[in-house]
GROMACS .gro file of C-alpha atoms in nm:
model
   94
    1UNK     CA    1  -5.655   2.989   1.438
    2UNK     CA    2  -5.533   3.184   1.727
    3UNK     CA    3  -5.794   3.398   1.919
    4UNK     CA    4  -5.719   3.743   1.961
    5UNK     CA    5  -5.609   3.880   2.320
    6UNK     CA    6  -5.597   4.173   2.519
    7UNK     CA    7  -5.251   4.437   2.557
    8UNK     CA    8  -5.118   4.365   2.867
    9UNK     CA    9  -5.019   4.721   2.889
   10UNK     CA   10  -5.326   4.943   2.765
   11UNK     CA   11  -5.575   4.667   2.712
   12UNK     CA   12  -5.656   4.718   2.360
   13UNK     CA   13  -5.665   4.371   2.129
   14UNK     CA   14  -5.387   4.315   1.991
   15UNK     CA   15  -5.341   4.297   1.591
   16UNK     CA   16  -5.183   3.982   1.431
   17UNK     CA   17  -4.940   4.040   1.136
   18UNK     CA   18  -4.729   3.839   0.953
   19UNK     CA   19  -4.385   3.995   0.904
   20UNK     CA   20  -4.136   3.869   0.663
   21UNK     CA   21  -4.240   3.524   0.795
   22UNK     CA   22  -4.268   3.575   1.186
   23UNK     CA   23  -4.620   3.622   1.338
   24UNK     CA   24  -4.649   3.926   1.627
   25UNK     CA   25  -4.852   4.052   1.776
   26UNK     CA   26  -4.896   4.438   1.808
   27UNK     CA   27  -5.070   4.673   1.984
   28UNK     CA   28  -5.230   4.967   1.755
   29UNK     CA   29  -5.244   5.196   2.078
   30UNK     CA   30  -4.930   5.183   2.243
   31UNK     CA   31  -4.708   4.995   1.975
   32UNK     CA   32  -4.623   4.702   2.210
   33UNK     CA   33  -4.483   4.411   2.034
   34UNK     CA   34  -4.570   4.039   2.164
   35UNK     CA   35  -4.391   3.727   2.011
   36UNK     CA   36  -4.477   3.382   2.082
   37UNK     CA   37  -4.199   3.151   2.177
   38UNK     CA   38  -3.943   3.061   1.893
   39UNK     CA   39  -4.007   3.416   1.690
   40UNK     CA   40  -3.723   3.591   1.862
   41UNK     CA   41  -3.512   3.303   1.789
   42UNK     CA   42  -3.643   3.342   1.416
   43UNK     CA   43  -3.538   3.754   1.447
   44UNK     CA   44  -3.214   3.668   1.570
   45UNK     CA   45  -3.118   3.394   1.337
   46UNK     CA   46  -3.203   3.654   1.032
   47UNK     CA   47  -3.033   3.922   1.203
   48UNK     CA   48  -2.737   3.700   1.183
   49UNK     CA   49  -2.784   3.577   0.806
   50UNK     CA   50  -2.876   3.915   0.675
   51UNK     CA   51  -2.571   4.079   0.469
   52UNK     CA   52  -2.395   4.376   0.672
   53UNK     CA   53  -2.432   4.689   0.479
   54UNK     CA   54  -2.179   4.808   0.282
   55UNK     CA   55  -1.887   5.039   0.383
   56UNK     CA   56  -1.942   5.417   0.253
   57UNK     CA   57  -1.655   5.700   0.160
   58UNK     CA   58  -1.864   5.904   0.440
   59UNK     CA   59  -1.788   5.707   0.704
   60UNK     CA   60  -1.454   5.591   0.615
   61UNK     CA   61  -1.148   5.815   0.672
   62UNK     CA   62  -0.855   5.813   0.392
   63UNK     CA   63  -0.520   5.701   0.492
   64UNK     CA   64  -0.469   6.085   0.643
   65UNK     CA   65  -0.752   5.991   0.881
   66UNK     CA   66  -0.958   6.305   0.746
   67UNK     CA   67  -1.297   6.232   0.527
   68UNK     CA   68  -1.317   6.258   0.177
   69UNK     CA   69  -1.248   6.582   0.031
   70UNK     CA   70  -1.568   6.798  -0.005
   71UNK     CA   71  -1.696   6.693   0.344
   72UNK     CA   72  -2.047   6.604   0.451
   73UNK     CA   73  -2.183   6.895   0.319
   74UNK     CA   74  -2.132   6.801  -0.034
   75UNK     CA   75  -2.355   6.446  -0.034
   76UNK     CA   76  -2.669   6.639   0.020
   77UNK     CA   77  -2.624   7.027  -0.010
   78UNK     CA   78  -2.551   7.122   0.368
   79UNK     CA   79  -2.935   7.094   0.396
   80UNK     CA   80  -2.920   6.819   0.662
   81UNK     CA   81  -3.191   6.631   0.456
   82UNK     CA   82  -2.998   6.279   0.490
   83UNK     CA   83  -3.223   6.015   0.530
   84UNK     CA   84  -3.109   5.700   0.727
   85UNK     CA   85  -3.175   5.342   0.541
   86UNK     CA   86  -3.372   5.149   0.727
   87UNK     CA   87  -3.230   4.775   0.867
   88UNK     CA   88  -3.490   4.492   0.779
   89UNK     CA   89  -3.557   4.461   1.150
   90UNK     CA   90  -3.685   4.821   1.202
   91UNK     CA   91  -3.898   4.763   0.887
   92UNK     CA   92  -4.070   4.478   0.995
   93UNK     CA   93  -4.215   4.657   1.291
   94UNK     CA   94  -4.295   4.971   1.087
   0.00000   0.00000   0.00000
């Protein structure tokens, strides 16, 4: 067992959380992340292993080099209510 210490930043004690497999530490104030030594290797390594998303009609241009007919608009209404997928890394700090 670890004992807990003090953001370096703000000064508030830092949170431990277990995060698909890596322990960091986080501060609930100012949402500073601390990693011991290896867990950034760890990141990095499943950063490297983790399968590249997958190649859309929206962001690919046809042979013409225009996008697919119907445009951006069509996908969602012209509304602008897209919503981004997340990576893995972004959710494991969320």
């Amino acid at each position: 067992m670890t004992v807990p210490f003090d953001c370096p930043r703000c000064g508030t004690v830092l949170t431990m959380a277990d995060r698909a497999g890596v322990e960091i530490d986080y501060c609930s104030t100012c949402r500073g992340v601390w990693l011991d030594r290896g867990e950034l290797d760890k990141i990095i390594e499943r950063a490297k292993a983790a399968p590249a998303p997958p190649v859309s009609a929206w962001t690919t241009p046809n042979a013409s080099g225009r996008q697919p007919e119907g445009g951006h608009q069509r996908g969602h209404g012209g509304r602008g209510d897209h919503v981004r997928r997340k990576s893995w890394l972004r959710e494991m700090f969320d």
